[in-house]
Backbone as ProteinMPNN parsed JSONL, in Angstrom:
{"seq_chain_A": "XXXXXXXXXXXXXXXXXXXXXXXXXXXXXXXXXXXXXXXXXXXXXXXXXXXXXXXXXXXXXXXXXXXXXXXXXXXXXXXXXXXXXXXXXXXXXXXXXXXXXXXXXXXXXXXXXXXXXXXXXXXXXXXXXXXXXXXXXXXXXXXXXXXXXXXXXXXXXXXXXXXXXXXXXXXXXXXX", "coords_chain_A": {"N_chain_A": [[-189.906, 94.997, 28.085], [-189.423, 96.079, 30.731], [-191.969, 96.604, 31.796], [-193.162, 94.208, 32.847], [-195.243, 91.981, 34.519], [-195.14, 90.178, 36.964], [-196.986, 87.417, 36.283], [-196.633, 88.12, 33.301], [-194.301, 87.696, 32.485], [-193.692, 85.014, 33.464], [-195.75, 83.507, 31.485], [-194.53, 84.815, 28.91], [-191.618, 83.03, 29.376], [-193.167, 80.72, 29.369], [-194.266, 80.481, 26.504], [-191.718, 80.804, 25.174], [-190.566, 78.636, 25.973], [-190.458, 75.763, 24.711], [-189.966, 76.545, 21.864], [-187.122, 77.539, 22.32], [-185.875, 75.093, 23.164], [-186.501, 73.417, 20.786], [-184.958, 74.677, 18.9], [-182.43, 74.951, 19.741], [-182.517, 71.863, 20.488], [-182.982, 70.685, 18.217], [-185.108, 69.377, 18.115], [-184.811, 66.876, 19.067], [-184.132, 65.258, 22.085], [-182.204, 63.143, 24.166], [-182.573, 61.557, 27.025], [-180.854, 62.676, 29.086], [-180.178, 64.929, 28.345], [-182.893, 65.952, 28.333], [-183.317, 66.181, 31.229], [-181.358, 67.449, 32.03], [-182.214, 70.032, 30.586], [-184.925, 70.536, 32.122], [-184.257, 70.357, 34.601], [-182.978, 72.983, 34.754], [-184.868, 75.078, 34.723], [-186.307, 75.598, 37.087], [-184.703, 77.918, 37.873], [-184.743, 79.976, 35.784], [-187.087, 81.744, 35.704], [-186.742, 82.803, 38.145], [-184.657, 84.236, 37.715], [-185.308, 85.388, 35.025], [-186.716, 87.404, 36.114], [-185.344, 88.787, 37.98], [-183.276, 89.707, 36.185], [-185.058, 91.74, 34.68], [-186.237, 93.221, 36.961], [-183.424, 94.767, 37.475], [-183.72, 95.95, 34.69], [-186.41, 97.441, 35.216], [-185.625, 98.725, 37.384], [-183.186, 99.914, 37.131], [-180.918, 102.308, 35.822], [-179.859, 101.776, 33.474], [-179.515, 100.274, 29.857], [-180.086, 97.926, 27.711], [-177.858, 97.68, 24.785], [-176.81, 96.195, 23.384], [-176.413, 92.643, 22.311], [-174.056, 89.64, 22.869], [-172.555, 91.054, 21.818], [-170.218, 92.267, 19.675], [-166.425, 92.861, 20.506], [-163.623, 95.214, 19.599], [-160.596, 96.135, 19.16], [-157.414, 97.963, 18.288], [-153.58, 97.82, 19.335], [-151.157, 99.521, 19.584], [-147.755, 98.036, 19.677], [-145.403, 98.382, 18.054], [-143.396, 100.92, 15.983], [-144.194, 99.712, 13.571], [-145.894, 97.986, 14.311], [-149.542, 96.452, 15.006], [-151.193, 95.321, 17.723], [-154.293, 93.209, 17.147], [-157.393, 93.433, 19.489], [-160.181, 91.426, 19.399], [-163.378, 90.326, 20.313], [-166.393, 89.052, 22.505], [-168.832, 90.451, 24.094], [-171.268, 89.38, 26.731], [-173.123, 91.282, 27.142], [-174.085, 94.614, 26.429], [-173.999, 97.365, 28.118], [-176.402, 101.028, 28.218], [-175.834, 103.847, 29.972], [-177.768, 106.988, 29.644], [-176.784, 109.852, 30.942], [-177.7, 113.072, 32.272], [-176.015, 114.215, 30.391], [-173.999, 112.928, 30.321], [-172.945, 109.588, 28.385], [-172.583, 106.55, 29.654], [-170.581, 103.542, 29.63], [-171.068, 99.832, 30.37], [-170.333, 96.726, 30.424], [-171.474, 93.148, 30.701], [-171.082, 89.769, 31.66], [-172.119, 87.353, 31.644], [-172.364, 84.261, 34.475], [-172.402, 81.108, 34.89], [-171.205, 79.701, 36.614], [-168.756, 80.081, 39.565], [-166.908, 83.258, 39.369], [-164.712, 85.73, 39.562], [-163.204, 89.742, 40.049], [-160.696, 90.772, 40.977], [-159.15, 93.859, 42.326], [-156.099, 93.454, 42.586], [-155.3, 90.89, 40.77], [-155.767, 92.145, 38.946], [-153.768, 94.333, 39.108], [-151.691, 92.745, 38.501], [-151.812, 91.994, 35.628], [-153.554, 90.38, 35.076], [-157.228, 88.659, 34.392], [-157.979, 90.705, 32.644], [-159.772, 90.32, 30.535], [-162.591, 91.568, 30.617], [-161.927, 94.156, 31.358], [-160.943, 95.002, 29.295], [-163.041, 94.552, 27.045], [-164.63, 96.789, 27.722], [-163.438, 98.949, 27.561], [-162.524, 98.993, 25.138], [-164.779, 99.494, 23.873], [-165.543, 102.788, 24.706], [-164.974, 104.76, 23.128], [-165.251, 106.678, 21.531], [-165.791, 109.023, 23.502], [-167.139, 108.23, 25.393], [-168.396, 107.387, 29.167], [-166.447, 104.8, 30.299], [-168.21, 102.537, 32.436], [-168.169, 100.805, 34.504], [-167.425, 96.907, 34.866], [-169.024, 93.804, 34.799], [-169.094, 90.807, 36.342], [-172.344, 88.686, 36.008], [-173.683, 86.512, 37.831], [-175.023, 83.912, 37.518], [-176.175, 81.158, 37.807], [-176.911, 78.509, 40.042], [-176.685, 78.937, 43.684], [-174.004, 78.435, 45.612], [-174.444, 77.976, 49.316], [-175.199, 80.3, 51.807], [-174.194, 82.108, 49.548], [-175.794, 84.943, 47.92], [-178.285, 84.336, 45.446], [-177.773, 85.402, 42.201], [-175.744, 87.332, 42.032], [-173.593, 90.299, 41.082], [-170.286, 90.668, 40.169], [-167.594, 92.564, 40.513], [-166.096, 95.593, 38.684], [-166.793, 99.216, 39.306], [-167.582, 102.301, 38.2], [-167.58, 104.883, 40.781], [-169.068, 106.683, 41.313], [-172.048, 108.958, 41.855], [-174.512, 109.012, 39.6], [-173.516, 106.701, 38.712], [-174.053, 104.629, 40.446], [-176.806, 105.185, 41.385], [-178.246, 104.695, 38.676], [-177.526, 101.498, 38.909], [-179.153, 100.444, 41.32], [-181.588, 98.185, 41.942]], "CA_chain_A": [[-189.517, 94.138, 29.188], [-189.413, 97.269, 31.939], [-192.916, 97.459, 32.537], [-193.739, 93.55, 32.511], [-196.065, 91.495, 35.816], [-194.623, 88.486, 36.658], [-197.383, 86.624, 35.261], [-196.128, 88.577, 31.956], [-192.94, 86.892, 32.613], [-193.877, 83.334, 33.476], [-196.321, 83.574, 30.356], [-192.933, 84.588, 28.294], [-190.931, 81.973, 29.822], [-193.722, 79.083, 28.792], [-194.569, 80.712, 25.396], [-190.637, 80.425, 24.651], [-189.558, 77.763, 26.112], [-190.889, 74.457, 23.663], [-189.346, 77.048, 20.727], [-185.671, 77.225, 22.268], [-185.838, 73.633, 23.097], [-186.692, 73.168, 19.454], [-183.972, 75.3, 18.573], [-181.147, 73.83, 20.568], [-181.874, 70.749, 20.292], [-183.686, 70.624, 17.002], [-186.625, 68.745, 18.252], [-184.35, 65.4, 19.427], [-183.546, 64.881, 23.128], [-182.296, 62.301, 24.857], [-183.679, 61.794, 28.504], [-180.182, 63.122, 29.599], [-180.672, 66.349, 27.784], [-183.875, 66.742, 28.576], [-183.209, 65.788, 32.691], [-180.53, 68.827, 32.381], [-183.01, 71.479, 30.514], [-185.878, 70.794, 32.691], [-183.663, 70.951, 35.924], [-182.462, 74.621, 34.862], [-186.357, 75.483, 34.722], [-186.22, 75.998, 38.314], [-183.919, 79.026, 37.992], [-185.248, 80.538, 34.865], [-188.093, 82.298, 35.687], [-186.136, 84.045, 38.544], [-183.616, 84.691, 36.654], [-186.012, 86.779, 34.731], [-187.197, 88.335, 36.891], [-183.89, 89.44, 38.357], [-183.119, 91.059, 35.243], [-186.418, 92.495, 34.897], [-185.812, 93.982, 37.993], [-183.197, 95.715, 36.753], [-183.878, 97.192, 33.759], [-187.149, 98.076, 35.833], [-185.302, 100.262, 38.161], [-181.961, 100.918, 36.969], [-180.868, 103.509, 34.676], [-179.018, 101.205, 31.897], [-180.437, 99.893, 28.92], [-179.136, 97.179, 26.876], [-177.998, 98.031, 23.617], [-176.075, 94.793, 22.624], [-176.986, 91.04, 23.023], [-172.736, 89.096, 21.952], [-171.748, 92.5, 20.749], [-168.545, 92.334, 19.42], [-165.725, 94.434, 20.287], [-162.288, 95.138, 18.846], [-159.383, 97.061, 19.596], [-155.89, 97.84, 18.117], [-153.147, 98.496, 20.735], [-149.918, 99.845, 18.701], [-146.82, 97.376, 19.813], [-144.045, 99.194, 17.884], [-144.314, 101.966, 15.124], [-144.915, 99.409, 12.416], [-147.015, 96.971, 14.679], [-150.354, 96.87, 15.987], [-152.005, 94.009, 18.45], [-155.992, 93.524, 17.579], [-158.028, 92.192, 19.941], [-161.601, 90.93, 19.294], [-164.333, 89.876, 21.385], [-167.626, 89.156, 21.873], [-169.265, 90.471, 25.544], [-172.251, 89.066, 26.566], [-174.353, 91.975, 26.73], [-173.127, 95.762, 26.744], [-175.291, 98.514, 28.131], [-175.323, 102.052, 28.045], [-176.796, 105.138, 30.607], [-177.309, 108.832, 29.478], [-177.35, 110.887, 32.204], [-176.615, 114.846, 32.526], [-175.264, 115.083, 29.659], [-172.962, 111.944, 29.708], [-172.786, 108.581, 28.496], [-172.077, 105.922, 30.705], [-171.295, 102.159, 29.16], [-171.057, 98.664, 31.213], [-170.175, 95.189, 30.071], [-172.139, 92.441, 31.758], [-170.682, 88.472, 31.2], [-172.801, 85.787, 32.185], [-171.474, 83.076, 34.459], [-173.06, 79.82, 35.717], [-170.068, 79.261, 38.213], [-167.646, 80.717, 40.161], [-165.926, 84.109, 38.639], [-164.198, 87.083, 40.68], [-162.051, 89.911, 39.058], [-159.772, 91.486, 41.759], [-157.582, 94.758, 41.941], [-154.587, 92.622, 42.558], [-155.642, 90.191, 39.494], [-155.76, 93.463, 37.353], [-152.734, 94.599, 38.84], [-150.839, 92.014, 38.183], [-152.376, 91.791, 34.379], [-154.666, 89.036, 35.013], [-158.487, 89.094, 34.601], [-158.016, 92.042, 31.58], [-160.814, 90.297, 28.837], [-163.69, 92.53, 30.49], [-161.678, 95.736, 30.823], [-160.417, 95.612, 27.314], [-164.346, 94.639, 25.922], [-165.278, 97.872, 28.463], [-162.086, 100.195, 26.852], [-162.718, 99.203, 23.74], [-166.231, 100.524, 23.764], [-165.301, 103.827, 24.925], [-163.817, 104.98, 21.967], [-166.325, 108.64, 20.968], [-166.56, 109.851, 24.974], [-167.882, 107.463, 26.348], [-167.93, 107.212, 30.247], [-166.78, 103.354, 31.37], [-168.571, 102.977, 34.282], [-168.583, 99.187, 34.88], [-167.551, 95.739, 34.147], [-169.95, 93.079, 35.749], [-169.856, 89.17, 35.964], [-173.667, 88.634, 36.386], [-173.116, 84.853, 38.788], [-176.582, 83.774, 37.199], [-176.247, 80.115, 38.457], [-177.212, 78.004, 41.735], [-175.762, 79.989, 44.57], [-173.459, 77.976, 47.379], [-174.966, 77.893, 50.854], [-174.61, 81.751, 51.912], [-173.979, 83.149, 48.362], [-176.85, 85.469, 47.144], [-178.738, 84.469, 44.122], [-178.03, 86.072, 41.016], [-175.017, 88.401, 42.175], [-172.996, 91.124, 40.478], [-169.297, 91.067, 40.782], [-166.766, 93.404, 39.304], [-165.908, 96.964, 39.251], [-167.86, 100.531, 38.748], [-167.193, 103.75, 38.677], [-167.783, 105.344, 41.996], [-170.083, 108.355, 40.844], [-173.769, 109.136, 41.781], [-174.801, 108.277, 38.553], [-173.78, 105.055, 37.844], [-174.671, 104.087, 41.424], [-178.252, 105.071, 41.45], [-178.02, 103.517, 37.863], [-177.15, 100.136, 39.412], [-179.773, 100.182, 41.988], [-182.604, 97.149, 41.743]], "C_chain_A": [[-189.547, 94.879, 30.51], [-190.602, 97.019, 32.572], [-194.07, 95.682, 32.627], [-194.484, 92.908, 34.1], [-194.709, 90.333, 35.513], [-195.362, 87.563, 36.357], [-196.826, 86.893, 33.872], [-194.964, 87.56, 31.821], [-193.22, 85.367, 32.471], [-194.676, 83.003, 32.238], [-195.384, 83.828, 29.564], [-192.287, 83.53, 28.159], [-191.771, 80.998, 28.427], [-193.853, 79.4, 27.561], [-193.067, 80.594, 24.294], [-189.801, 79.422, 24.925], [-189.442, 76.384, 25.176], [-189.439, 75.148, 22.031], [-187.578, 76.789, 20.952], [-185.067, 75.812, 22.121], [-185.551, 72.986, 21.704], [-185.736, 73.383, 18.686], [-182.852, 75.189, 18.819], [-181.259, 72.634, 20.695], [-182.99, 69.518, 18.848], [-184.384, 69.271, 16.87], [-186.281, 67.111, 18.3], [-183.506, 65.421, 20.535], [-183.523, 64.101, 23.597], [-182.883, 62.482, 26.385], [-182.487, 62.22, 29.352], [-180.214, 64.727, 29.683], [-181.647, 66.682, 28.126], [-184.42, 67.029, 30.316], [-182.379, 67.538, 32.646], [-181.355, 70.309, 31.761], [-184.085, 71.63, 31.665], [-185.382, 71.031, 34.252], [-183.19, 72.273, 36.079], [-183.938, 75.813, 35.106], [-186.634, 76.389, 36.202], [-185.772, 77.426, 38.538], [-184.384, 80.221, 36.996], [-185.999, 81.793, 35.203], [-187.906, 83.504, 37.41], [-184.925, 84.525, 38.71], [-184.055, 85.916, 36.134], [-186.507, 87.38, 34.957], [-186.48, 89.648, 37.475], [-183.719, 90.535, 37.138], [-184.222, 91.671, 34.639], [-186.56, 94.205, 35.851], [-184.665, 95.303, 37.824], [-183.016, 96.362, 35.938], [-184.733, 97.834, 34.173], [-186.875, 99.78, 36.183], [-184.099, 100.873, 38.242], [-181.658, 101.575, 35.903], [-180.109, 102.456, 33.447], [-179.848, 100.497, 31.077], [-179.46, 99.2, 28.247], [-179.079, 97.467, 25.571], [-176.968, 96.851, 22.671], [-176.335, 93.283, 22.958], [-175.124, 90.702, 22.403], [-172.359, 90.169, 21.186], [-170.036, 92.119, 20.987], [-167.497, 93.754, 19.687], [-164.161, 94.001, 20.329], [-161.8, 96.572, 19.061], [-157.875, 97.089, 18.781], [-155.065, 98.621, 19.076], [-151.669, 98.501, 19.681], [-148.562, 98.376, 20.025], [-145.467, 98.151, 19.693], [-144.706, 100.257, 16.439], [-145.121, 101.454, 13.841], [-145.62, 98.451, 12.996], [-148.058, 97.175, 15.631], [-150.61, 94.91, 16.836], [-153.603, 94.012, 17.992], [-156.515, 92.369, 18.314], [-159.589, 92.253, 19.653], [-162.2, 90.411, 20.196], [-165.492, 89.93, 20.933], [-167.858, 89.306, 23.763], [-170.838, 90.434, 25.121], [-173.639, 90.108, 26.515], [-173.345, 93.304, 27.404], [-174.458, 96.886, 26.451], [-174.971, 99.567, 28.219], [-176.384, 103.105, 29.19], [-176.372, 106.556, 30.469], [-178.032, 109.696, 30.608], [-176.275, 112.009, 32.341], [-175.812, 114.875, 31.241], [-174.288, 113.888, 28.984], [-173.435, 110.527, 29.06], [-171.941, 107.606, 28.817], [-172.019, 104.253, 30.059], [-170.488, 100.914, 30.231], [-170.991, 97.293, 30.041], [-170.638, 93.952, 31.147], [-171.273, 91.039, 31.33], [-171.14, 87.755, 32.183], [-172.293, 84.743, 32.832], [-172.117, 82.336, 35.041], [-171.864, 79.473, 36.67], [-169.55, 80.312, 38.844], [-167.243, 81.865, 39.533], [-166.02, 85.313, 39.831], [-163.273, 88.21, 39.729], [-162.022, 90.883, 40.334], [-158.932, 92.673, 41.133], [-156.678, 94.435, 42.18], [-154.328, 91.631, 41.481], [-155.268, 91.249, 38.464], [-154.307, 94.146, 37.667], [-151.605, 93.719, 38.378], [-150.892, 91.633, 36.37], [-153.254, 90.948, 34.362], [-156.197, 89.588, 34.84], [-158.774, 90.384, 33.87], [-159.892, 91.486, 30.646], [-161.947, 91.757, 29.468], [-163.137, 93.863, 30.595], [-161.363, 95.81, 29.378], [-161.699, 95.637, 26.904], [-165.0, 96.575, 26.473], [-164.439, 99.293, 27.529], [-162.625, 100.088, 25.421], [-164.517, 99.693, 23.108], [-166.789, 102.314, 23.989], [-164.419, 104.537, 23.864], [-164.233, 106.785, 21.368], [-166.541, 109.336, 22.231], [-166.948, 109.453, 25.622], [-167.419, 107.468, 27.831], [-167.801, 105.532, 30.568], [-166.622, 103.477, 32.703], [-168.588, 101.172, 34.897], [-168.284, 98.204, 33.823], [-167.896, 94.57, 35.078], [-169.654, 91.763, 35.614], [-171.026, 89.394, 36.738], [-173.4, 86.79, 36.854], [-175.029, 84.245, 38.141], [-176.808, 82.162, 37.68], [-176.605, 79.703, 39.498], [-176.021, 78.383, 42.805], [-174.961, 78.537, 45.459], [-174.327, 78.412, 48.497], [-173.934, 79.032, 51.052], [-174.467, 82.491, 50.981], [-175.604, 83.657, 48.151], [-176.783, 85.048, 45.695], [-179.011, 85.613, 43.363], [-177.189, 88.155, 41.275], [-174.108, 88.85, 41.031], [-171.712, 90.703, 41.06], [-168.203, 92.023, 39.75], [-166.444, 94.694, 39.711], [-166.863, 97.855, 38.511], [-167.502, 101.645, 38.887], [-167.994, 104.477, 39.928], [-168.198, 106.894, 41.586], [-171.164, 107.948, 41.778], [-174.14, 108.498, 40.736], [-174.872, 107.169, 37.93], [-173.85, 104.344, 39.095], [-176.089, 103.63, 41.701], [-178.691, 103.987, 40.529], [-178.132, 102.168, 38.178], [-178.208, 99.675, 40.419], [-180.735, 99.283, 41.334], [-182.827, 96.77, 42.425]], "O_chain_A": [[-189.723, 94.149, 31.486], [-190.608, 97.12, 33.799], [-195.296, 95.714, 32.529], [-194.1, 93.634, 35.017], [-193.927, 89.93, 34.652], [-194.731, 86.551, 36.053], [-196.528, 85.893, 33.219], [-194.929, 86.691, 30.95], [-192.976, 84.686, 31.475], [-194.225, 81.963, 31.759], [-195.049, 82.711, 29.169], [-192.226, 82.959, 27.071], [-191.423, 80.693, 27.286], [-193.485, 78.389, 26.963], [-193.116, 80.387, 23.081], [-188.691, 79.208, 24.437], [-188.31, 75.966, 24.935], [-188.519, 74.545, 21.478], [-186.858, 76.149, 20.186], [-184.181, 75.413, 21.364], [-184.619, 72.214, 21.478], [-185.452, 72.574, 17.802], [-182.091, 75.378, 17.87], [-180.239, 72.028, 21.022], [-183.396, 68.363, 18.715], [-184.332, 68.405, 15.996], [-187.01, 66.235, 17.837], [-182.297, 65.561, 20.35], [-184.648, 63.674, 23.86], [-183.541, 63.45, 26.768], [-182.809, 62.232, 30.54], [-180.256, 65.492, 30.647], [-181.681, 67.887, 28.374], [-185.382, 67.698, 30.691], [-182.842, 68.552, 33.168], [-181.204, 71.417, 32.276], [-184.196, 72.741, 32.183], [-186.003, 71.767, 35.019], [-182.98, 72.774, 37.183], [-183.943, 76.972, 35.522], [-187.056, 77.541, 36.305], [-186.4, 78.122, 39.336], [-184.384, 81.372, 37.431], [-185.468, 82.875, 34.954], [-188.562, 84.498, 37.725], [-184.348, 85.081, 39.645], [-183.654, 87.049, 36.4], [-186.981, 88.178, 34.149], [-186.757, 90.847, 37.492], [-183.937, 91.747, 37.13], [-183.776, 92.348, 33.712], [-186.786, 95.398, 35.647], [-184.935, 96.493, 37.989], [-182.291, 97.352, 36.033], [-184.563, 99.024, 33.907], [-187.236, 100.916, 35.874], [-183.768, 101.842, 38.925], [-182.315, 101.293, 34.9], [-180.002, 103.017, 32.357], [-180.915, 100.083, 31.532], [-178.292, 99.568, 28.116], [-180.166, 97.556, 25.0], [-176.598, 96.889, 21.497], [-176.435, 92.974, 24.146], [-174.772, 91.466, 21.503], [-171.902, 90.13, 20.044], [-169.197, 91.87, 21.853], [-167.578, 94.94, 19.366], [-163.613, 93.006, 20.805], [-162.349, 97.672, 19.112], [-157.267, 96.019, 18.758], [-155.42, 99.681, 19.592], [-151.27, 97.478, 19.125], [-148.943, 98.081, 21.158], [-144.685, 98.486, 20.582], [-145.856, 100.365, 16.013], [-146.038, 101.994, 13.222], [-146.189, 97.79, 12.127], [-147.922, 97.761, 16.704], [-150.254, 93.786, 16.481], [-154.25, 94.912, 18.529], [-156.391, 91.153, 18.171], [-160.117, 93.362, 19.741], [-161.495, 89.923, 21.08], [-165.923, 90.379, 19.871], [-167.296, 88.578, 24.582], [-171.479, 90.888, 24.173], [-174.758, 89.875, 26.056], [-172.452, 93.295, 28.251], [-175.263, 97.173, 25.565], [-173.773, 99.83, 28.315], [-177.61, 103.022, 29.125], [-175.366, 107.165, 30.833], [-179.165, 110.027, 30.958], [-175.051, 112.094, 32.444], [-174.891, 115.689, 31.175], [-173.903, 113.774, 27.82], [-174.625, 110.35, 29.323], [-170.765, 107.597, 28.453], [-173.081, 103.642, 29.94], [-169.414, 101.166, 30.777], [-171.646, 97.151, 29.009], [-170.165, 93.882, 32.281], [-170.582, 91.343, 30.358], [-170.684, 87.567, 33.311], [-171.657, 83.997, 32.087], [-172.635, 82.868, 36.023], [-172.14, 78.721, 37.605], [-169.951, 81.453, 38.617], [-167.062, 81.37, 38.42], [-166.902, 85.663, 40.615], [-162.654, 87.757, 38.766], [-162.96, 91.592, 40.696], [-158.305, 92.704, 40.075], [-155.897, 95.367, 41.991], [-153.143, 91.456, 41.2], [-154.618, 91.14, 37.424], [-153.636, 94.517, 36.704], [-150.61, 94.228, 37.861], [-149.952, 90.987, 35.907], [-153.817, 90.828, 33.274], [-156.447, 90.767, 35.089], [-159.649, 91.139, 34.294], [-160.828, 92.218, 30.324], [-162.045, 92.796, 28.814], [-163.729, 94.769, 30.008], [-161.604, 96.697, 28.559], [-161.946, 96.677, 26.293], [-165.615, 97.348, 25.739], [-164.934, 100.309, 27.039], [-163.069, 101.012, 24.74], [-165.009, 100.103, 22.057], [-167.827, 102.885, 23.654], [-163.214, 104.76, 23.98], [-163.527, 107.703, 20.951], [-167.39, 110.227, 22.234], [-167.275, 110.033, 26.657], [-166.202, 107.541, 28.003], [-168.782, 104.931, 31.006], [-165.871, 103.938, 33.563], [-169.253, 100.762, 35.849], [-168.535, 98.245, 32.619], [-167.173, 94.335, 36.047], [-170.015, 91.375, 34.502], [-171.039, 90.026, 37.794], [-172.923, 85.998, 36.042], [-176.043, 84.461, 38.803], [-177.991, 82.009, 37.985], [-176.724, 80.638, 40.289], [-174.812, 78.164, 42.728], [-175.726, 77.663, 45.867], [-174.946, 79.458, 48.303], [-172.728, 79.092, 50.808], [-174.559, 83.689, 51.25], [-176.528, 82.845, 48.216], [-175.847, 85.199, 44.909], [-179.872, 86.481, 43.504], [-177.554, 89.302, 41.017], [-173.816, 88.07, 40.123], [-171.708, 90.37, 42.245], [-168.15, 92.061, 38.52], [-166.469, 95.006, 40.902], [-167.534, 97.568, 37.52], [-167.008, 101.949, 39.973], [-169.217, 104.527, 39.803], [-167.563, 107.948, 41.632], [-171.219, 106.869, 42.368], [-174.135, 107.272, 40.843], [-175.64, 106.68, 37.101], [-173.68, 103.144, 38.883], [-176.549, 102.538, 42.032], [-179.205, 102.914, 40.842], [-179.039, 101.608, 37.562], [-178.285, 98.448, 40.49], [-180.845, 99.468, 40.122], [-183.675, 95.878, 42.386]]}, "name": "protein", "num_of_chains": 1, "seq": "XXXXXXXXXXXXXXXXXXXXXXXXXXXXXXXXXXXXXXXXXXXXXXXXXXXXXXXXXXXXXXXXXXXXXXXXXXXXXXXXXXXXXXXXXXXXXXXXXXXXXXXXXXXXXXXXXXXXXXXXXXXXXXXXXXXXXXXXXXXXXXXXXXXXXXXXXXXXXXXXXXXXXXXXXXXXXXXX"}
């Protein structure tokens, strides 16, 4: 996917799109359903591009599509808490020596996660999927909502929001 044209891409797109269709809606749409897939069409193709873009030119690599992740957090001496999850895609960058991992979560609307949200406890699911991936050394360097939806008037299409670790490394990393 790194090293693809954007004909490569739009050739992708059309060569998979009849199949998902097929696959979600196992080859019976109404003209409501099929008004709402073919209106997302529009976005698709730079969509993938976008993330094209950066696996292109940033240092992370995806190494999970709904990877699950789980945690136990002790309570008292005889109780634990587990939490489970599933993040939408969890990547990882080795650089110098370290590894560096990120949690991305997909959102067609609205999403923000504040340091006043987190201080207050709110807005935890993506640090815990991010913590709980760091478990052998790992560096967490990032937890992303990817805004992949139709922007508002003024919003940039197909923004990042979230936090990162403030290195070199997982800066350059991030570049696209």
């Amino acid at each position: 996917f790194k090293s693809k044209t954007p004909e490569e891409i739009k050739e992708f797109f059309e060569e998979n799109r009849d199949n998902y269709k097929d696959l979600v809606f196992h080859r019976k749409t109404d003209e409501r359903e099929k008004y709402s897939f073919d209106s997302h069409e529009e976005i698709i193709l730079p969509l993938l591009q976008n993330v094209h873009d950066e696996f292109a030119n940033g240092g992370f690599v995806p190494i999970q599509f709904e990877g699950t992740t789980f945690s136990n957090y002790p309570i008292t001496d005889k109780t634990t808490a587990s939490l489970y999850g599933k993040a939408d895609r969890i990547d990882v960058l080795e650089k110098d020596g370290e590894k560096f991992v990120r949690i991305i979560d997909y959102k067609t609307g609205k999403k923000k996660m504040t340091e006043g949200d987190i201080k207050k406890g709110f807005e935890m699911q993506m640090l815990t999927y991010l913590f709980s991936q760091c478990k052998n050394g790992e560096t967490p360097a990032g937890a992303l909502y990817f805004l992949c939806g139709m922007p508002s008037k003024g919003e940039k299409l197909f923004s990042r929001k979230g936090f990162m670790l403030d290195t070199p490394q997982v800066k350059d990393a991030m570049k696209f």
